[in-house]
Tab-separated table of C-alpha atoms in Angstrom:
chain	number	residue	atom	x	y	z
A	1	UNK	CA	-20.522	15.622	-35.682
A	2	UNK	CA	-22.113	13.534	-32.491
A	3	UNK	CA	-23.394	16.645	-30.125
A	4	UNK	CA	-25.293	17.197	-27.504
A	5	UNK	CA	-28.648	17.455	-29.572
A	6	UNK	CA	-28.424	13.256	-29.766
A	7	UNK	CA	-29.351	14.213	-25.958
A	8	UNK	CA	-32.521	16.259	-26.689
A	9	UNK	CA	-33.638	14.551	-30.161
A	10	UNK	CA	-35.135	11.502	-28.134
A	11	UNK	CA	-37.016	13.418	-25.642
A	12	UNK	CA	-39.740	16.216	-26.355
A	13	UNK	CA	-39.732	19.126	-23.938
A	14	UNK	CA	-43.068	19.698	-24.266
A	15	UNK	CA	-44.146	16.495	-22.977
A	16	UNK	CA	-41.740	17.610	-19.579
A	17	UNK	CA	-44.667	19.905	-17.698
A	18	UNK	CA	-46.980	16.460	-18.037
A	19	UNK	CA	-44.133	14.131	-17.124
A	20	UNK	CA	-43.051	15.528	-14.264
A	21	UNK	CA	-45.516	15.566	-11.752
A	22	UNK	CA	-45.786	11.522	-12.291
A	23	UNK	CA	-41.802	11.286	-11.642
A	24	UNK	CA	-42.405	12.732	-8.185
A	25	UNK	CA	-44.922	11.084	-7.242
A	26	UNK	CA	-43.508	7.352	-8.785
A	27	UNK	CA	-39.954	7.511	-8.813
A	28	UNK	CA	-38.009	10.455	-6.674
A	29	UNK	CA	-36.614	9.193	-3.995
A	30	UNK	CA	-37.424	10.981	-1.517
A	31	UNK	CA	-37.156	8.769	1.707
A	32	UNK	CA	-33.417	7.998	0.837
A	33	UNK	CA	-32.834	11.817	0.449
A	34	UNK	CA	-34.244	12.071	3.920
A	35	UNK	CA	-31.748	9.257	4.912
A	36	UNK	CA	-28.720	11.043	3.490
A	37	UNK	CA	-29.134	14.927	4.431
A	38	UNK	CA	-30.473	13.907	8.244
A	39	UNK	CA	-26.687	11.918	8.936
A	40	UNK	CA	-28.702	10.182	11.728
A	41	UNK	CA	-29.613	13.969	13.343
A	42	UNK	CA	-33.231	15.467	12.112
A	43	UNK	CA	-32.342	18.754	13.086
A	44	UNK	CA	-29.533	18.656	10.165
A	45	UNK	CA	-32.297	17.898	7.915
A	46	UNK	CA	-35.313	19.933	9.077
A	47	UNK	CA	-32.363	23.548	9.163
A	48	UNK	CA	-31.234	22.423	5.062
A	49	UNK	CA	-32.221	24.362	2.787
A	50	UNK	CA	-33.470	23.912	-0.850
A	51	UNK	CA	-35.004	25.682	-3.524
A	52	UNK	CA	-37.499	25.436	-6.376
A	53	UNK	CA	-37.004	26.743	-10.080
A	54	UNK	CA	-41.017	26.866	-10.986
A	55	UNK	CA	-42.404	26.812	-14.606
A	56	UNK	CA	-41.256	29.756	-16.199
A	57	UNK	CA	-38.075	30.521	-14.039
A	58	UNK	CA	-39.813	31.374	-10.622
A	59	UNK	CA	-37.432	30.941	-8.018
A	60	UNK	CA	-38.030	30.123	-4.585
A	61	UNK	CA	-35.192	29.958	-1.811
A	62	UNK	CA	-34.864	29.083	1.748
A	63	UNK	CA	-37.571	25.944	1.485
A	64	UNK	CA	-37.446	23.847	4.432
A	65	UNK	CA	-38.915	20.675	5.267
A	66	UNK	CA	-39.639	18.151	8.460
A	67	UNK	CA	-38.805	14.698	6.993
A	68	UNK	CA	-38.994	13.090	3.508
A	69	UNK	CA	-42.656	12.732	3.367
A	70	UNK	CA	-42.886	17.064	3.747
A	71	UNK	CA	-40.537	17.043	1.058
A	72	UNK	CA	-42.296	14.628	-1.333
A	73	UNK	CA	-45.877	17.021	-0.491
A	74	UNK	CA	-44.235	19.756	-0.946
A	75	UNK	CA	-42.459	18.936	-4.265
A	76	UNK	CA	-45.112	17.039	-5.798
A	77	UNK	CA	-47.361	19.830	-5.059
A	78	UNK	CA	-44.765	23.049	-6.567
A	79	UNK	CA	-43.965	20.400	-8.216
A	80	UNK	CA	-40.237	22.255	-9.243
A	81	UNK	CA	-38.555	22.054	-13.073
A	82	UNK	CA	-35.455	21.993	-10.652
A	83	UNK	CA	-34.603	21.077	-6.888
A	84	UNK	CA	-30.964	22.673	-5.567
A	85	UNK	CA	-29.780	21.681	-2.062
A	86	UNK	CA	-27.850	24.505	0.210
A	87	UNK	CA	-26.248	24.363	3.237
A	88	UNK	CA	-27.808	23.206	7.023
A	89	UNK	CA	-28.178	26.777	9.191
A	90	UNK	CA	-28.598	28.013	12.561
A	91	UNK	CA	-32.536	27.515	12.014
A	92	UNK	CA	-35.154	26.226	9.902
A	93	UNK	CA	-34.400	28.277	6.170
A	94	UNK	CA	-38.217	28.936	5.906
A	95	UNK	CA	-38.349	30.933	9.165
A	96	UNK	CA	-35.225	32.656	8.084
A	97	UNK	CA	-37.191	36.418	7.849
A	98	UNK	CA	-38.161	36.267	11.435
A	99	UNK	CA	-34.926	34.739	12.767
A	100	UNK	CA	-32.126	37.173	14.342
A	101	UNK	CA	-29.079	35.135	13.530
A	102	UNK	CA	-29.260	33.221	10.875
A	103	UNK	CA	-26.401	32.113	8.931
A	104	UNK	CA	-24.689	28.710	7.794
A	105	UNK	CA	-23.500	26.147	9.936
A	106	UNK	CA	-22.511	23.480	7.355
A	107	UNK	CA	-22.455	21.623	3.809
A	108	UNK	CA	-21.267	19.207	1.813
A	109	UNK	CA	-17.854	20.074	0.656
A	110	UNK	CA	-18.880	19.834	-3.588
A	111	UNK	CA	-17.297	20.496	-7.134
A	112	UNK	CA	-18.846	21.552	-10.071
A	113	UNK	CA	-17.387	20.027	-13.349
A	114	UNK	CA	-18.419	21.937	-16.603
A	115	UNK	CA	-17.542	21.023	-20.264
A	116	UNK	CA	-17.494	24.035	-21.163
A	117	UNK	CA	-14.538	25.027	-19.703
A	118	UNK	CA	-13.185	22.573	-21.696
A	119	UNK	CA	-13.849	24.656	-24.856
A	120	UNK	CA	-10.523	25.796	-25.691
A	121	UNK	CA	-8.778	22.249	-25.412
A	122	UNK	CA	-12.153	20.033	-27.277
A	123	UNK	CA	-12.122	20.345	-30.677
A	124	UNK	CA	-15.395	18.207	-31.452
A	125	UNK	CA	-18.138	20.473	-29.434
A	126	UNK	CA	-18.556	23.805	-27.908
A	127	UNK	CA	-20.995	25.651	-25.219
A	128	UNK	CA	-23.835	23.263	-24.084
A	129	UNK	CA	-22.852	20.349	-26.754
A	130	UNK	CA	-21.373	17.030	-25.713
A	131	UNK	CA	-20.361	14.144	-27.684
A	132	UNK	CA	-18.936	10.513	-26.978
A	133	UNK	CA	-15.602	12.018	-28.241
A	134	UNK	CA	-15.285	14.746	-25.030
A	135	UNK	CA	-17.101	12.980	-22.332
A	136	UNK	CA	-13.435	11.580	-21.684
A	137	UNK	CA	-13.123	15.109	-20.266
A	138	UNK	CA	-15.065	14.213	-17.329
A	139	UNK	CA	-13.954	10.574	-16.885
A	140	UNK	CA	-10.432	11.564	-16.661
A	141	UNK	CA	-11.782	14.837	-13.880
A	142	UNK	CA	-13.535	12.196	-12.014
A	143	UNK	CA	-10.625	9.808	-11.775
A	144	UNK	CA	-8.068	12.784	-10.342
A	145	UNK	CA	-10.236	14.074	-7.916
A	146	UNK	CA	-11.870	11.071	-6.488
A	147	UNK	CA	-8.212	9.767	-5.710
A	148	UNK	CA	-7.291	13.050	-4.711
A	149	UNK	CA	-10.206	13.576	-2.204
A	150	UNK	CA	-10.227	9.876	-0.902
A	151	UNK	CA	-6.139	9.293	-0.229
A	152	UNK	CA	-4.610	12.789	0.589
A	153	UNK	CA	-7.360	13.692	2.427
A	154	UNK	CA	-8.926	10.835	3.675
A	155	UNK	CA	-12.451	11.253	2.840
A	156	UNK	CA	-14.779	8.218	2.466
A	157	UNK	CA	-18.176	9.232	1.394
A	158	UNK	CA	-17.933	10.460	-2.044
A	159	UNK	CA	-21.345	10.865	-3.967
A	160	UNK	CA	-20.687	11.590	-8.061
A	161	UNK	CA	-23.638	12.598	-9.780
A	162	UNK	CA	-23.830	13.099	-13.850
A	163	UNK	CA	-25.390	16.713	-14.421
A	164	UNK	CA	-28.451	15.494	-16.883
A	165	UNK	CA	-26.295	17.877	-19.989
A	166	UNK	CA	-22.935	18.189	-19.834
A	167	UNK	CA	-20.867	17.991	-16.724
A	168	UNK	CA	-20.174	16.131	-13.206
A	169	UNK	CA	-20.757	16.900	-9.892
A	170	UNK	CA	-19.273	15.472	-6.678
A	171	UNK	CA	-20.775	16.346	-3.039
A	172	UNK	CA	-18.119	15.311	0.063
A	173	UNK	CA	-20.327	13.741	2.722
A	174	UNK	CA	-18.021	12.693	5.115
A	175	UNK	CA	-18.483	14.447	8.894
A	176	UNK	CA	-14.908	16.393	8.358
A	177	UNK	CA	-15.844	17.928	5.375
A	178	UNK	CA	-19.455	18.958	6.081
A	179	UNK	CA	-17.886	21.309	8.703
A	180	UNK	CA	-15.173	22.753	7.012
A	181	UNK	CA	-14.920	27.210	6.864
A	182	UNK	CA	-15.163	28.488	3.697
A	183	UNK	CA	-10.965	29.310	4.170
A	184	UNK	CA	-10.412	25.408	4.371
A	185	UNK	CA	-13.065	24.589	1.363
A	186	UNK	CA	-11.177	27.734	-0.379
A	187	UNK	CA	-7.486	25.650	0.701
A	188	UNK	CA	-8.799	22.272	-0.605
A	189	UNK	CA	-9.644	23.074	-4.481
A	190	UNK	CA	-6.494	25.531	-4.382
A	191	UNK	CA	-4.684	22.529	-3.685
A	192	UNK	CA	-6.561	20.940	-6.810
A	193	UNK	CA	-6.364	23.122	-8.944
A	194	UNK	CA	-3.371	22.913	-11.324
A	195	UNK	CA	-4.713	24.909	-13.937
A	196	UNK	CA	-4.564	29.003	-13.756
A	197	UNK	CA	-5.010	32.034	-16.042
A	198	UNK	CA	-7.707	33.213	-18.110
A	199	UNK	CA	-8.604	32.205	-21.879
A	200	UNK	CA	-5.315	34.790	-23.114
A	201	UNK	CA	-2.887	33.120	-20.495
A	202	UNK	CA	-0.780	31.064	-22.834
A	203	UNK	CA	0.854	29.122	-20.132
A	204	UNK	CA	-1.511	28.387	-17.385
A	205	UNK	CA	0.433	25.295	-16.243
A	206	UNK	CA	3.444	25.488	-13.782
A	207	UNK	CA	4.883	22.398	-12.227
A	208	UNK	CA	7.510	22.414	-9.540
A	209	UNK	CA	11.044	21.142	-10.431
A	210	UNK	CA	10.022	18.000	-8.009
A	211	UNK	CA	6.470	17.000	-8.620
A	212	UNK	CA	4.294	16.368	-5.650
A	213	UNK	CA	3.341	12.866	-5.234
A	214	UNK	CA	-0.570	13.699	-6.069
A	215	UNK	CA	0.639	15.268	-9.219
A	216	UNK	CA	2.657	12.410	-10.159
A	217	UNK	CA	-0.683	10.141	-9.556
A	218	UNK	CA	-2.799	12.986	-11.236
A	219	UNK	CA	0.320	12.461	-14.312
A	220	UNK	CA	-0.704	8.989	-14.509
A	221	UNK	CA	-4.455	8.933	-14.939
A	222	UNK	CA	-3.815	11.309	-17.554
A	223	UNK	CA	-1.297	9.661	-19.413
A	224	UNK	CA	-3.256	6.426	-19.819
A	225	UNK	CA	-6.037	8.817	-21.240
A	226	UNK	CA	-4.111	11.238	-23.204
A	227	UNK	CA	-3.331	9.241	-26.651
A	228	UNK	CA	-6.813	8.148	-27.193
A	229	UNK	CA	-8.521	11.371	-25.931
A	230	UNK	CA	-6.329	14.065	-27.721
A	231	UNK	CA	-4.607	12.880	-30.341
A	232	UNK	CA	-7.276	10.360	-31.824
A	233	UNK	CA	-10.941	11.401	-30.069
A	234	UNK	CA	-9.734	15.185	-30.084
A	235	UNK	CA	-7.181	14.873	-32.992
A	236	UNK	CA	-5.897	18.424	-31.178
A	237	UNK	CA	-2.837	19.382	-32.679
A	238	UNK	CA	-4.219	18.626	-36.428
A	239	UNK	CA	-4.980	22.726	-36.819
A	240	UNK	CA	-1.795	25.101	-36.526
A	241	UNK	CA	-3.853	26.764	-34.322
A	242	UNK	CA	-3.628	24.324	-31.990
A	243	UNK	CA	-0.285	23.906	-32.667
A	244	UNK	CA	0.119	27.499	-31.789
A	245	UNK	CA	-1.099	26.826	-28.352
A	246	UNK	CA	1.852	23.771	-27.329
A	247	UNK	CA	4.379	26.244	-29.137
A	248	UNK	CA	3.302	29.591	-27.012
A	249	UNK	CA	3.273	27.346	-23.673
A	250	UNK	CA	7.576	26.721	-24.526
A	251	UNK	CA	9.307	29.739	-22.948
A	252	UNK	CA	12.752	28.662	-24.140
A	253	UNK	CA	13.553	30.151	-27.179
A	254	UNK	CA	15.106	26.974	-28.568
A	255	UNK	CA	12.309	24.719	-27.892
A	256	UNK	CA	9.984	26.852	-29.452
A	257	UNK	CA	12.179	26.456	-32.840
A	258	UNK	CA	12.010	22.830	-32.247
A	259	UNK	CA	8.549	22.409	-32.220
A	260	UNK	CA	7.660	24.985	-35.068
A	261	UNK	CA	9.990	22.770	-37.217
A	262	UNK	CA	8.946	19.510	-36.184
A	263	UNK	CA	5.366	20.510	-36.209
A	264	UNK	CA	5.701	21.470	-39.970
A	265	UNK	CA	7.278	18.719	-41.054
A	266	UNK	CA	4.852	16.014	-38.891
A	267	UNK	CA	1.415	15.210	-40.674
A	268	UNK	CA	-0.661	13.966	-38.023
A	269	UNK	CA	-1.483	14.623	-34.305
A	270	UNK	CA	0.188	11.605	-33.384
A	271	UNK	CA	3.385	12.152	-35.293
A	272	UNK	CA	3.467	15.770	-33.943
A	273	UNK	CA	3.214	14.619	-30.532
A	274	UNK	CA	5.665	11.704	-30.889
A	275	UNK	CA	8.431	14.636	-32.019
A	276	UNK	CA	7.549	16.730	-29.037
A	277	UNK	CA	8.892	13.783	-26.682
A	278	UNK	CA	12.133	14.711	-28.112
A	279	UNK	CA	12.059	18.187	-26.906
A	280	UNK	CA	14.105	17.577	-23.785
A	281	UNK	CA	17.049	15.702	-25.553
A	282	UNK	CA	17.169	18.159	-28.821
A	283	UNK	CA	16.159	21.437	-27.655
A	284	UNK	CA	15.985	21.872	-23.782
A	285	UNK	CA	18.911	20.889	-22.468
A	286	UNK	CA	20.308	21.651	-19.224
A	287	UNK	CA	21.037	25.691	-18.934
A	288	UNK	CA	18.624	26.556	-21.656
A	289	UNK	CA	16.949	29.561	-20.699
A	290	UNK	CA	13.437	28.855	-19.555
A	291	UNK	CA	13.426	25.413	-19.427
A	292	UNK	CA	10.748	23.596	-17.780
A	293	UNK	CA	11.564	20.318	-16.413
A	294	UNK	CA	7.927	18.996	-17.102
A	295	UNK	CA	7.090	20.704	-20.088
A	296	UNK	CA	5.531	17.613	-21.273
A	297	UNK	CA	3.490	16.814	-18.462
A	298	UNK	CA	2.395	20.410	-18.367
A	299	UNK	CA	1.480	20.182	-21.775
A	300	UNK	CA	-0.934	17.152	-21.215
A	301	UNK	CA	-1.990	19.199	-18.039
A	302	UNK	CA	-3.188	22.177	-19.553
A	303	UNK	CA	-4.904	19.727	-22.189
A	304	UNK	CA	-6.565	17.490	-19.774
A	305	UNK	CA	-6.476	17.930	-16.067
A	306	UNK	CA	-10.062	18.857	-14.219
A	307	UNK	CA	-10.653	22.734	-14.351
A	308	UNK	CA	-12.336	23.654	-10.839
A	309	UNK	CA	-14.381	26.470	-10.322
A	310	UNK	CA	-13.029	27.757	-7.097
A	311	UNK	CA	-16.206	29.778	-5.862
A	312	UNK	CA	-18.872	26.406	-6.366
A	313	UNK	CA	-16.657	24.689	-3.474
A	314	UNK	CA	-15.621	27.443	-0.959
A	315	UNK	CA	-18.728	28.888	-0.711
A	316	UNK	CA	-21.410	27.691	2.212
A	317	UNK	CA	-24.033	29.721	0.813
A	318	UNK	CA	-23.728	28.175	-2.633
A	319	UNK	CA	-26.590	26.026	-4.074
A	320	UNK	CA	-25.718	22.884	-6.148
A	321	UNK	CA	-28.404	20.821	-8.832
A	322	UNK	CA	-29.418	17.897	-6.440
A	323	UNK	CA	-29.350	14.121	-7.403
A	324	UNK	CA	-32.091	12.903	-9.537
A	325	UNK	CA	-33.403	15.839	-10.759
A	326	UNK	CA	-34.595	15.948	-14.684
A	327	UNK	CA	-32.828	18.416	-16.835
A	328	UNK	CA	-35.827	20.165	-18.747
A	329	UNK	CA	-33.478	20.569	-21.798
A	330	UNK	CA	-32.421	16.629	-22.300
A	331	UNK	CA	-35.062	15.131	-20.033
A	332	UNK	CA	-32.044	13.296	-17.845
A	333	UNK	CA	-31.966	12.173	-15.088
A	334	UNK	CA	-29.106	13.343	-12.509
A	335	UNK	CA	-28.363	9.547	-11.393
A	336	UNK	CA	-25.461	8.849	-9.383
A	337	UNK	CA	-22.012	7.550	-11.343
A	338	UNK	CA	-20.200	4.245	-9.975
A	339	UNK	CA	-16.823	5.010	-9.017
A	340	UNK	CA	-16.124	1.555	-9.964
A	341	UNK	CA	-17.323	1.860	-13.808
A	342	UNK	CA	-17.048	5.080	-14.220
A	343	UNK	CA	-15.329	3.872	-17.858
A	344	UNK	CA	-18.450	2.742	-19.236
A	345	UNK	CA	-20.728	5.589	-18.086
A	346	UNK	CA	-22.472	6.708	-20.724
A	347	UNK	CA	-24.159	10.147	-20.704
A	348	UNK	CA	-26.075	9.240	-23.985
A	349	UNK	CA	-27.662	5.946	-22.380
A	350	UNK	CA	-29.040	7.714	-19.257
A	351	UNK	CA	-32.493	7.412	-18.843
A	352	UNK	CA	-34.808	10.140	-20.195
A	353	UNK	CA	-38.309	11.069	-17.712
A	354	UNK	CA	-40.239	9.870	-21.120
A	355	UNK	CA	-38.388	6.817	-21.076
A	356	UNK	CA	-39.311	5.816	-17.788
A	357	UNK	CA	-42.916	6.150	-17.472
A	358	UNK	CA	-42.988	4.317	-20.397
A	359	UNK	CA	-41.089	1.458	-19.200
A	360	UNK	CA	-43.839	1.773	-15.876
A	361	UNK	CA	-46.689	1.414	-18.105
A	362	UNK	CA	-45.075	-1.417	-19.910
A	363	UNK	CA	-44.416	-3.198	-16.920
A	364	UNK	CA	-47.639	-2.774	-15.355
A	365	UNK	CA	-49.768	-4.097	-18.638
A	366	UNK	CA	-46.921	-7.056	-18.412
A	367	UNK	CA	-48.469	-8.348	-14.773
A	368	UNK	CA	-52.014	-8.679	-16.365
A	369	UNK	CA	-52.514	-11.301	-18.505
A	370	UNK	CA	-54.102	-10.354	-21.797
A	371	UNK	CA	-57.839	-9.030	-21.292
A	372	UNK	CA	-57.284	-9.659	-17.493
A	373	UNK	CA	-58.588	-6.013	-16.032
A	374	UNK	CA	-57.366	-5.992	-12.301
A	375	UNK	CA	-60.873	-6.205	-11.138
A	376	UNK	CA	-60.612	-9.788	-11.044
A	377	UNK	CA	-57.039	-10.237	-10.739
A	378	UNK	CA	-56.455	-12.797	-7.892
A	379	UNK	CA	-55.189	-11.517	-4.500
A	380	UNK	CA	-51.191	-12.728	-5.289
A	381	UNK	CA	-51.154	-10.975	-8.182
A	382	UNK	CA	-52.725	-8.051	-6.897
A	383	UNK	CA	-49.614	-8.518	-4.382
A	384	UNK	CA	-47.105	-8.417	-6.891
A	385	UNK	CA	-48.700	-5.359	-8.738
A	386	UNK	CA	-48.047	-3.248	-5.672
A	387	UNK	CA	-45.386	-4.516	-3.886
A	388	UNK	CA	-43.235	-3.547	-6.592
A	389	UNK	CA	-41.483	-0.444	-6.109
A	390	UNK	CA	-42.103	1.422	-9.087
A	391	UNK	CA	-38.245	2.231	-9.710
A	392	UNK	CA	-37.500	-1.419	-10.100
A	393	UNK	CA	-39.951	-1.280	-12.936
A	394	UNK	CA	-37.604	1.022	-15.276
A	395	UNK	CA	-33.733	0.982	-16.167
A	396	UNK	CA	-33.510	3.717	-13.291
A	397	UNK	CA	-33.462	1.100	-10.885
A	398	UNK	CA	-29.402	0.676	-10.958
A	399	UNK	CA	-28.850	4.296	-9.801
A	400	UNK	CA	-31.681	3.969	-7.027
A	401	UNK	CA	-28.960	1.212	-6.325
A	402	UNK	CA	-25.968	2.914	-6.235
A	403	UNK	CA	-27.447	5.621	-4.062
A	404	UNK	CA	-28.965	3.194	-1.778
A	405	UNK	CA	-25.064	2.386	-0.914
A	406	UNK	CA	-24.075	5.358	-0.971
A	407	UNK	CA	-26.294	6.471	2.040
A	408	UNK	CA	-25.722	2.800	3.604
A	409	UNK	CA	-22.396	3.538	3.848
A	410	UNK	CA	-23.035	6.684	5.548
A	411	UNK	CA	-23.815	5.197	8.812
């Protein structure tokens, strides 16, 4: 079974403590973070506040910093095993014990994305794990929400960040969105979320007799995913467990007869789920009791739509992993996904902290010829040693990229 251990079994977290301090001073970047959290106003920047998990869980809040070089002293000097980024407040967060009204004034609206909560629908991992054949999952999440967020609510700036393990994130930059009460935030993912109940809620899908349209589009992304994902990839309804699960979310009588019977006599997943398409014309016909108009679609649903954790988005006061940080378990980098190819994001290919100051060293020893020390390395190639950014130097380089935009775009 591929798991998430393919993540860690290339990178040693020992090496990490070493590693790390070289990272921020070579490759964070830390002037385009001071690009995108100042939106063109330093105050928004100098009241944000971040905080530090230190060696050995030591956690520091309410950090605070006056531009991107404060930041990069300040990091490289705590030099952090993780960096989370909260919300801007009514002063700076590091004079926050001497200040008489200090609260939250704004944040990114964000959303939190966990496999894990995918654990009762995955059948190849559980907890922490990840594999090639459940990273779908997130692809299909990604998808939903980014249409969701961009056309029935017309936001723009839209920053999707892999985790560095085994999820997503997404923070909302757009002006509209950074001001938003926690009661609007709270309106916003109740209007995404689709999926409700606890792990003994049987049925934890319930669709309208006339789907709204962002359903519908939601129904589509999902469908073109579903096939591959479940019934190959996830091969879901091969245990009668599982087949327990589509059976208990029927509530008419008759079309839970149908689909014990045509479950028993099918072999595989697909067959099993190309006999539960006939459920409306042989079992759930019009004045059975219960019926469900969609019972299909809430099946795939419950199997596949993006399960939100309400209290990451409506929250001001809650903290969220920021970009580019290393995960101290894999040694991944958080980079930024492309929208655009989010298809052939691969979690598995993302570069490791290892990786990368390898790749520097190997690119510096390529600008000297052999037994050339830099001593007496002519002036223009003493010019091209240093003029190259050090990010350009690894495979990191494309995210720097796609961040770049991203704060471009911003305005």
């Amino acid at each position: 079974m591929e798991i998430d251990s393919q993540l860690e079994d290339s990178f040693d977290p020992s090496v990490y403590p070493d590693l790390l301090p070289i990272y921020y001073k070579r490759l964070f970047p830390f002037s385009l973070y001071h690009k995108w959290l100042r939106y063109n106003d330093d105050k928004l920047f100098i009241n944000r506040e971040f905080s530090f998990t230190l060696k050995d869980d030591v956690y520091l809040r309410y950090q605070s910093f006056k531009d991107g070089e404060d930041m990069k002293k300040e990091v490289i000097q705590k030099c952090p095993h993780k960096i989370d980024i909260g919300a801007v407040y009514s002063c700076r967060p590091s004079d926050q014990r001497t200040a008489s009204n200090f609260h939250p004034l704004e944040k990114e609206l964000v959303f939190d994305i966990d496999m894990t909560d995918y654990d009762e629908v995955r059948t190849c991992c559980s907890g922490a794990d990840i594999c090639k054949k459940c990273w779908p999952f997130m692809t299909v999440a990604l998808k939903i929400l980014d249409r969701a967020l961009r056309e029935d609510f017309g936001f723009n700036h839209l920053l999707w960040v892999y985790s560095g393990r085994r999820g997503i994130h997404c923070w909302v930059c757009d002006k509209e969105a950074r001001e938003l009460s926690p009661a609007a935030r709270s309106a916003i993912v109740e209007y995404l979320s689709v999926i409700k109940g606890g792990e003994y809620k049987a049925k934890k899908v319930h669709l309208p007799e006339t789907l709204h349209p962002s359903l519908k589009q939601a129904d589509k992304i999902i469908s073109k995913y579903f096939e591959d994902l479940m019934l190959n990839k996830q091969d879901f309804l091969a245990t009668q467990d599982n087949c327990e699960k589509i059976i208990a979310m029927c509530l008419d009588q008759n079309g839970k007869e149908f689909l014990k019977s045509s479950f028993k006599d099918s072999k595989s997943s697909q067959e099993k789920w190309e006999t539960t398409n006939q459920i409306d014309d042989v079992a759930m016909q019009k004045g059975a009791k219960n019926r469900s108009k969609h019972f299909l679609t809430e099946v795939k649903f419950q199997l596949c739509y993006p399960r939100l954790d309400i209290n990451v988005t409506k929250g001001l006061n809650h903290l969220l992993k920021a970009p580019f940080c290393v995960h101290p378990k894999t040694g991944r980098v958080c980079v930024p996904i492309d929208v655009k190819t989010v298809d052939s994001f691969d979690p598995f290919s993302v570069p490791t902290i290892s990786s990368l100051c390898k790749e520097i060293d190997e690119y510096d020893a390529s600008l000297k010829e052999v037994n050339k020390p830099e001593d007496i390395m002519d002036e223009g190639e003493k010019s091209i040693a240093t003029k190259i950014e050090d990010y350009n130097k690894t495979s990191m380089r494309t995210s720097i990229e796609i961040f770049r935009k991203f704060v471009k775009n911003l305005g």
